[in-house]
Structure formats: C-alpha cells, structure tokens
Amino acid sequence: MIAILIGIAGGLFYGWEISPVEYVDTSPDTLSIDYKTDYVLMAAEAYQVENDPALAVQRLAVLGGDPIEMVVQAILSAERNGYIDSDLALMRQLSEALQAWHLQAGQGS
Amino acid sequence: MNRDHRENRGPWYLLTGLIVGFVLGLLYTWAVQPVEYVDTNPASLRVDYKDRYRAMIAAAYQYNHDLVRAQARLELLNDEDLVRALTEQAQRTLGVGGDQAEAGSLGELAAALDVVIAQASGAGSAGISSPEVRTPTHTPEPALTSTVQPSSTATETPESPLDTILPEATQSESTLAVTATITRTPRPSATPSPTPTETPTRTPTSTPAAPFVLRTTQRLCEQNQPGGLIQVIALDAAEAQIAGVEVIVTWDGGEDHFYTGLQPELGRGYADFDMAADVVYAVRLAEAGETARELSTFTCSGGYPGSWRITFQQP
C-alpha cells in the first residue's frame, strides 16, 4: 500500500514538476475569455470594413458555440475589463448586425 | 524458509506496488480526469489557427490602422519575427490561391510593422514609441508580456515620405529614367534582400481612388543578382513607396496577381515576378492606370539575364 502511494506521488511529481503539461496545438475555443473577447473585437473591427455578417459569423465560429452568444459574452467581458467606449460600441454594432442577419436568415428559410 | 522467501520477494512487492501506483495515476489522468485545455493563450494555438488569428489581426488593422494594437496582438502568438511571419503567410495565401484581400492585408501590416520595428530598433527602443495611433486600447490581461504598451499620449508623427532602398546599381543599360536600384543578395528563393536604410515614420497606404501612371520602365543588368525578374515599385505622389497595391501581370493565356509590400526588406512598395523565357508580359496595377507592355526576358551584354524595373506613381 505504501509502495502504491509512493508510486502515485512519484507520478504526480513527474507530471507536475518534471514534465508538466505544455499546451500546444490548441484550438481557439480553448482560449481564455480575455483572448476570446479581443478576438471578437478584432472581428468587430474587421466587420466595419467588410460589412459582411456571414464572414463575421464564420470567423467567430472558431471560438466554439453560438457566435451571437459569443459576442454577447465578449461584450460583458469587455465591460468588466474596462474596454474603451469606442471598442464596446464596435462590438455592440457587430452584435446587432449578427442578430439582424440571423433574423433575416431565419425569415428567409 | 518462509523468512528467506519473504526477504527474497520484499523488493518485488515494492516494485509491483510502485508500478500499480503509477498505472493508477495514469488511469486517473488519462481516463477519469483527462487534461482539458481551458484558458489557453494564442501562443499555444495550432499553426493553422495561428494563421487565422494573424489574418484576423491584419483584417482588424485595415479598420483601425493602429500599429501598437496590431503589434501587441501579434506578439501574443510568440512568433520569432513578426514581420516575417506575416509576409510568409501572405505569400502562402497567394501561393495556394487564397483570399487576395487577406494576403494584401497581411502584406500591408507587415510593411507597416517593418518600418516601425526598424525605426524602434534603430533608436535603441524595445518597441514602438510613436507610431500612428488612434486611441489607447485595452489589451487582454493574461500573459501579455509585450514591452509595447498602448499609450494615451502617443501622437502621430509627421509624415516623412522618403524611403530609401540602397542605391547600389552595378550596371545599368538603356534606362529610360535612372532611379535607385536595389542591392540584392541572392537567396535560394531568388528573392533579393537589401538592407533598408532610412525609414519613414508613417506608412503610406494605397489610396484606392488614385490612379497610377507609369513613371519609368527600366532595364536592369546586375551581374551578381538573379535576373529574369519584373520588379514593380508603387509610389505615391510624394514618392513614398506604397504597400498593399495589387499588381496584375498578364501574358498570352495567363494572368497573375500579387501585392506590393510582401518583401518589406526590399521596400514597402516593391513586388517582383519571375519571367519565363519567350513570353511577353504586360504589367499594370489593379487600381487603374497605365500598363507597361512588351516585357520579356533579355540578355545583358555580359551574357547574364537582366530584369525590368517598372515604377508606377500616383500623380
């Protein structure tokens, strides 16, 4: 029993101290909310130039989940983290545009 | 007998216990509670996702033209050389027939960054001191170790349109107009790399509405440099090189598109094209304007292949 406990302890020590997990080859859906928020802001900035909601949705899809909901979450995060008003405005514009686009697409189908 | 037996098997019990414990540990970490990647940072993204992230930064830059913000975002990806990462991705994008606008955005950002990074390093600074800045920005909290911080006091610096490529022509024959030529070091990819000297403080960008005129069509004979190129340079009215201008090369039965600024080490407004033998090319810029025609490979008096230098300028 003692040997087993020593073995487990050895495994944990090896895994945490000697060779800890290195995050490589991850996908954007694993990014922390701060980075996701900045990604959404980038999408909002790009949207100002491209004015293409479908492209924005495509870009946001890599973050996982519902893109529209992702934008809402990002706005909340941005508000918590003190993003400047102009950035918040861009994200809100994107949110409204995506919701309108979603409604339009729903009516069209 | 029993005591001897116990003494003999004692270490084996210990070893077996260690192995069982280790296996239990693995079972726990692999099956019961496997690793879940959460709250990662952009540096850990897979290569293709990094490309998407980079393209996103370039797309956002098209709106904000905020180099501080773009650089801070790019540094999150932990690329060794931000400019090279951008230009390589732009070339890859064009190479696979990807989105040309995306490639152009990447090239434009690379060219702009190249200028300010060179300027900052020349001034002994670790980052951008006063590039073109719109507003201070919020940057993601975790792991943002960049030395470049958005500054609310940063101001635009006056435009300095001079952009110098090393004027080291070796030989030049039948030039229609003499301008600076590029000193080139042959590389395996046949893309020359001079050292830029002066850099402007602000990167001119293409003005979509302004047409270009064909300013010079020049034959270049540089014995030690790769020949057979059509070198294109796009200048604005103040003779500053412009990145992100789409160049269209056409020939009988073919057409190619690429952008200036994808090799910022050769100049922000520079682009080149490898000519094939016995093919006649025409070059123009996508933003309307004049066309340089009848361009084909030629042999210089020394017996080596020459190149064409085509300079377009906004009036």
XYZ file of C-alpha atoms in Angstrom:
424
model
C 0.000 0.000 0.000
C 2.812 2.355 0.900
C 4.561 1.491 -2.353
C 1.406 2.297 -4.290
C 1.131 5.668 -2.593
C 4.782 6.349 -3.328
C 4.158 5.386 -6.973
C 1.216 7.764 -7.225
C 3.196 10.513 -5.579
C 6.043 9.848 -7.993
C 3.651 10.062 -10.935
C 2.186 13.311 -9.718
C 5.618 14.803 -9.067
C 6.751 13.804 -12.536
C 3.612 15.168 -14.149
C 3.529 18.445 -12.299
C 7.149 19.314 -11.669
C 9.470 17.489 -14.035
C 7.389 17.331 -17.146
C 4.308 19.482 -16.713
C 1.658 19.701 -19.371
C 2.515 22.067 -22.186
C -0.380 23.430 -24.122
C 0.379 23.110 -27.805
C -1.755 22.772 -30.894
C -4.823 24.035 -29.110
C -7.871 25.455 -30.837
C -9.378 28.912 -30.381
C -12.321 27.580 -28.388
C -9.880 26.867 -25.540
C -8.653 30.447 -25.338
C -9.332 32.283 -22.124
C -12.247 34.678 -22.163
C -9.887 37.659 -22.326
C -8.395 36.490 -25.584
C -11.786 35.488 -26.928
C -13.008 38.976 -26.132
C -10.135 40.524 -28.053
C -10.796 38.129 -30.920
C -14.411 39.276 -31.007
C -13.201 42.873 -31.003
C -10.997 42.061 -33.990
C -13.999 40.563 -35.746
C -15.960 43.711 -34.938
C -13.200 45.907 -36.335
C -12.948 43.805 -39.483
C -16.729 43.936 -39.826
C -16.558 47.717 -40.049
C -14.508 47.335 -43.224
C -16.102 44.245 -44.729
C -19.711 44.724 -43.664
C -20.263 41.022 -44.136
C -22.158 39.339 -41.271
C -21.753 35.883 -42.779
C -17.988 36.296 -42.850
C -18.033 37.573 -39.278
C -20.022 34.525 -38.176
C -17.592 32.274 -39.996
C -14.685 33.896 -38.206
C -16.365 33.755 -34.824
C -17.328 30.124 -35.258
C -13.796 29.016 -34.413
C -14.375 30.232 -30.876
C -16.913 27.473 -30.410
C -20.595 27.714 -29.547
C -23.080 30.182 -30.903
C -21.269 33.173 -32.462
C -24.037 35.588 -31.497
C -23.925 34.422 -27.899
C -20.135 34.598 -28.015
C -20.313 38.256 -28.964
C -22.700 38.943 -26.087
C -20.355 37.203 -23.658
C -17.433 39.133 -25.081
C -19.251 42.438 -24.589
C -19.888 41.551 -20.951
C -16.255 40.613 -20.523
C -15.140 43.810 -22.231
C -17.322 45.866 -19.921
C -15.866 44.098 -16.896
C -12.349 44.694 -18.123
C -12.776 48.355 -18.896
C -12.573 48.353 -22.669
C -12.829 51.832 -24.081
C -16.232 53.025 -25.262
C -15.368 53.015 -28.943
C -14.380 49.345 -28.785
C -17.531 48.486 -26.886
C -19.543 50.330 -29.493
C -17.931 48.302 -32.274
C -18.767 45.060 -30.521
C -22.343 46.142 -29.917
C -22.698 47.068 -33.572
C -21.447 43.646 -34.520
C -23.848 42.028 -32.081
C -26.795 43.937 -33.527
C -25.733 43.189 -37.068
C -25.421 39.484 -36.378
C -28.778 39.342 -34.674
C -30.423 41.168 -37.572
C -28.675 38.886 -40.034
C -29.777 35.855 -38.059
C -33.399 37.019 -38.024
C -33.260 37.761 -41.722
C -31.790 34.350 -42.449
C -34.483 32.739 -40.283
C -37.247 34.514 -42.169
C -35.720 33.609 -45.484
C -35.646 29.899 -44.740
C 12.500 -20.930 4.716
C 9.477 -18.602 4.962
C 11.678 -15.804 6.237
C 14.078 -16.290 3.363
C 11.148 -16.275 0.968
C 9.826 -13.001 2.417
C 13.249 -11.436 2.240
C 13.606 -12.501 -1.384
C 10.256 -11.201 -2.507
C 10.329 -7.958 -0.469
C 11.784 -5.704 -3.181
C 9.429 -7.231 -5.734
C 6.428 -6.235 -3.641
C 7.796 -2.722 -3.543
C 8.386 -2.599 -7.268
C 4.962 -4.071 -8.013
C 3.373 -1.511 -5.735
C 5.166 1.329 -7.486
C 4.082 0.070 -10.872
C 0.490 -0.389 -9.743
C 0.514 3.110 -8.263
C 1.944 4.583 -11.427
C -0.654 2.789 -13.538
C -3.401 4.043 -11.249
C -2.031 7.550 -11.648
C -2.071 7.216 -15.423
C -5.589 5.798 -15.382
C -6.729 8.741 -13.327
C -5.075 11.317 -15.557
C -5.983 9.693 -18.859
C -9.415 8.201 -18.241
C -11.036 9.594 -15.107
C -9.814 13.154 -15.211
C -8.122 13.751 -18.553
C -6.463 17.041 -19.328
C -8.859 19.677 -20.564
C -7.401 22.635 -22.355
C -9.025 25.724 -20.959
C -7.903 29.299 -20.612
C -5.083 28.845 -23.059
C -3.361 31.695 -24.828
C -2.860 32.404 -28.542
C 0.751 31.219 -28.450
C -0.454 27.665 -27.874
C -2.732 27.619 -30.901
C -2.170 25.116 -33.654
C -0.317 26.524 -36.655
C -3.377 26.873 -38.860
C -5.299 28.602 -36.089
C -2.369 30.941 -35.596
C -2.665 31.783 -39.263
C -6.328 32.591 -38.770
C -5.515 34.691 -35.745
C -2.855 36.565 -37.695
C -5.245 37.136 -40.592
C -7.775 38.444 -38.112
C -5.258 40.899 -36.710
C -4.477 42.101 -40.231
C -8.179 42.431 -41.042
C -8.740 44.460 -37.891
C -5.753 46.613 -38.789
C -7.490 47.505 -42.031
C -10.057 49.285 -39.888
C -8.078 50.794 -37.065
C -4.617 51.300 -38.602
C -3.348 51.068 -35.066
C 0.106 49.548 -35.177
C 0.537 49.465 -31.425
C -2.553 47.382 -31.098
C -1.633 45.149 -34.015
C 1.857 44.559 -32.692
C 0.621 43.792 -29.194
C -1.789 41.272 -30.655
C 0.824 39.700 -32.890
C 3.239 39.306 -30.012
C 0.699 37.096 -28.288
C 1.451 34.488 -30.943
C 5.115 34.336 -29.881
C 6.433 34.479 -33.414
C 10.170 34.985 -33.508
C 9.867 37.566 -36.264
C 6.506 39.269 -36.563
C 7.144 40.729 -39.996
C 8.464 37.513 -41.446
C 5.515 35.563 -40.070
C 3.140 37.990 -41.745
C 4.930 38.053 -45.084
C 5.328 34.300 -45.196
C 1.644 33.842 -44.502
C 0.783 36.388 -47.185
C 2.927 34.531 -49.689
C 1.465 31.194 -48.643
C -2.021 32.595 -49.055
C -1.248 33.806 -52.551
C 0.606 30.603 -53.334
C -2.416 28.434 -52.657
C -4.754 30.783 -54.464
C -6.300 32.024 -51.234
C -8.074 35.256 -50.489
C -6.103 38.022 -52.186
C -7.579 40.701 -49.968
C -6.387 38.767 -46.947
C -2.917 38.462 -48.435
C -2.929 42.168 -49.149
C -3.929 42.973 -45.573
C -1.167 40.757 -44.224
C 1.352 42.358 -46.553
C 0.296 45.859 -45.654
C 0.542 45.163 -41.952
C 3.938 43.523 -42.446
C 5.219 46.525 -44.336
C 3.933 48.965 -41.760
C 5.370 46.950 -38.885
C 8.681 46.539 -40.636
C 9.082 50.263 -40.765
C 8.289 50.970 -37.146
C 10.238 47.995 -35.820
C 13.289 49.056 -37.800
C 12.802 52.567 -36.586
C 12.400 51.475 -32.984
C 15.450 49.227 -33.088
C 17.440 51.998 -34.734
C 16.531 54.283 -31.894
C 17.514 51.656 -29.348
C 13.980 51.236 -28.218
C 12.316 47.957 -27.436
C 9.077 48.811 -29.095
C 7.102 51.367 -30.937
C 7.479 54.780 -29.466
C 5.282 56.930 -31.589
C 3.671 55.209 -34.499
C 0.370 56.142 -35.893
C -2.026 55.665 -33.031
C -5.724 56.154 -32.873
C -6.611 55.553 -29.310
C -5.344 53.750 -26.276
C -6.642 50.262 -26.211
C -7.455 47.571 -23.805
C -5.329 44.514 -24.218
C -6.005 41.059 -22.873
C -4.851 40.654 -19.321
C -3.169 37.270 -19.150
C 0.298 36.718 -20.435
C 0.571 39.934 -22.331
C 4.268 40.323 -21.837
C 4.866 42.696 -24.670
C 7.011 45.665 -23.902
C 4.807 47.627 -26.224
C 2.021 49.219 -24.317
C -0.697 51.340 -25.771
C -0.107 54.898 -24.811
C -2.735 57.524 -24.478
C -0.137 60.189 -25.078
C 1.184 58.824 -28.317
C 0.780 61.204 -31.173
C 1.118 60.975 -34.877
C 4.490 61.932 -36.171
C 4.839 63.998 -39.274
C 4.863 62.090 -42.479
C 8.269 61.555 -43.923
C 7.804 60.098 -47.345
C 11.402 59.309 -48.106
C 12.030 55.659 -48.337
C 15.445 54.606 -49.439
C 16.480 51.374 -50.993
C 20.196 51.037 -51.281
C 21.237 52.749 -54.484
C 23.899 50.247 -55.463
C 23.429 49.693 -59.133
C 26.234 47.766 -60.681
C 25.488 48.184 -64.326
C 22.542 49.736 -65.982
C 21.849 49.740 -69.622
C 19.320 51.613 -71.700
C 17.482 53.127 -68.816
C 14.549 55.337 -69.566
C 14.961 57.027 -66.234
C 17.553 56.464 -63.616
C 16.270 55.793 -60.166
C 17.690 54.000 -57.189
C 18.128 50.311 -57.688
C 18.196 47.606 -55.131
C 21.325 45.907 -53.896
C 20.442 42.314 -53.758
C 21.907 39.293 -52.117
C 20.994 36.105 -53.912
C 18.947 33.744 -51.829
C 17.649 30.278 -52.566
C 14.211 31.667 -53.168
C 15.643 34.178 -55.591
C 14.140 36.990 -53.630
C 16.793 39.581 -53.015
C 17.299 41.218 -49.677
C 18.921 44.585 -49.391
C 19.228 46.447 -46.169
C 16.876 49.345 -45.958
C 18.499 52.495 -44.699
C 16.126 55.274 -43.902
C 12.588 54.553 -42.984
C 9.637 56.814 -42.810
C 7.789 57.413 -39.611
C 4.471 56.626 -41.086
C 3.481 54.055 -43.626
C 1.679 55.327 -46.635
C -1.077 53.055 -47.723
C -2.722 52.675 -51.022
C -5.349 55.189 -51.908
C -7.880 53.180 -53.838
C -9.272 56.050 -55.841
C -5.982 57.437 -57.111
C -4.904 56.033 -60.468
C -1.258 55.315 -61.143
C 0.823 56.475 -64.024
C 3.682 54.532 -65.468
C 6.677 56.593 -64.475
C 9.623 54.540 -65.659
C 10.353 51.326 -67.463
C 13.926 50.433 -66.817
C 16.208 47.598 -67.854
C 18.476 46.361 -65.095
C 21.673 44.442 -65.567
C 23.174 43.321 -62.325
C 25.661 40.574 -62.854
C 25.675 39.270 -59.317
C 21.949 39.298 -58.866
C 19.265 36.958 -60.075
C 17.816 38.170 -63.336
C 14.686 37.464 -65.252
C 12.515 39.458 -62.874
C 9.882 42.077 -63.369
C 10.349 44.360 -60.406
C 7.422 46.622 -59.673
C 7.528 49.643 -57.421
C 4.430 51.612 -56.451
C 4.915 55.175 -55.265
C 2.516 57.779 -54.033
C 2.569 61.367 -55.195
C 5.266 62.182 -52.653
C 7.411 59.317 -53.976
C 6.903 57.210 -50.872
C 6.536 53.509 -51.545
C 3.063 52.104 -51.050
C 2.369 48.662 -49.671
C -0.684 46.601 -50.460
C -1.106 47.667 -54.078
C -2.344 44.856 -56.254
C -0.164 44.164 -59.276
C -1.521 42.335 -62.294
C 0.832 40.629 -64.711
C -0.729 39.302 -67.890
C 0.632 37.293 -70.762
C -0.777 35.317 -73.621
C -3.048 32.796 -71.934
C -2.247 33.722 -68.355
C -2.538 36.239 -65.568
C -1.101 36.579 -62.079
C -1.960 38.849 -59.187
C 0.203 39.812 -56.278
C 0.769 42.711 -53.917
C 3.491 45.180 -53.158
C 4.980 45.056 -49.706
C 5.226 41.291 -49.311
C 9.001 41.607 -49.217
C 9.315 44.612 -46.951
C 13.063 44.201 -46.767
C 13.121 45.306 -50.410
C 10.807 48.216 -49.895
C 7.199 48.653 -48.917
C 6.140 49.346 -52.473
C 8.187 46.569 -54.023
C 6.996 43.373 -55.668
C 8.575 41.113 -58.241
C 7.646 38.432 -60.717
C 9.750 35.704 -62.320
C 9.572 35.812 -66.112
C 9.634 32.696 -68.225
C 11.677 32.676 -71.407
C 9.968 33.584 -74.671
C 6.883 35.001 -73.017
C 5.831 38.625 -73.411
C 4.295 40.227 -70.354
C 2.287 43.316 -69.531
C 2.148 44.816 -66.056
C -0.392 47.138 -64.540
C -1.744 47.978 -61.142
C -5.252 46.899 -60.292
C -6.204 50.393 -59.187
C -6.422 51.545 -62.775
C -3.794 53.457 -64.665
C -1.269 52.756 -67.367
C 0.189 49.439 -68.463
C 3.825 48.545 -69.099
C 3.900 46.298 -72.146
C 6.294 44.183 -74.166
C 8.280 42.930 -71.211
C 10.249 39.773 -71.791
C 13.484 38.179 -70.738
C 16.634 39.635 -72.218
C 20.323 39.040 -72.000
C 22.690 41.709 -70.817
C 25.945 42.487 -72.597
C 27.817 40.327 -70.098
C 25.758 37.311 -71.087
C 23.640 37.142 -67.929
C 19.878 37.669 -67.696
C 18.565 41.129 -66.958
C 15.459 42.316 -65.172
C 12.863 45.001 -65.670
C 12.138 47.708 -63.146
C 8.672 49.192 -63.582
C 7.798 52.185 -61.450
C 4.226 53.366 -61.054
C 3.325 56.571 -59.302
C 0.190 58.309 -58.221
C 0.053 61.752 -59.807
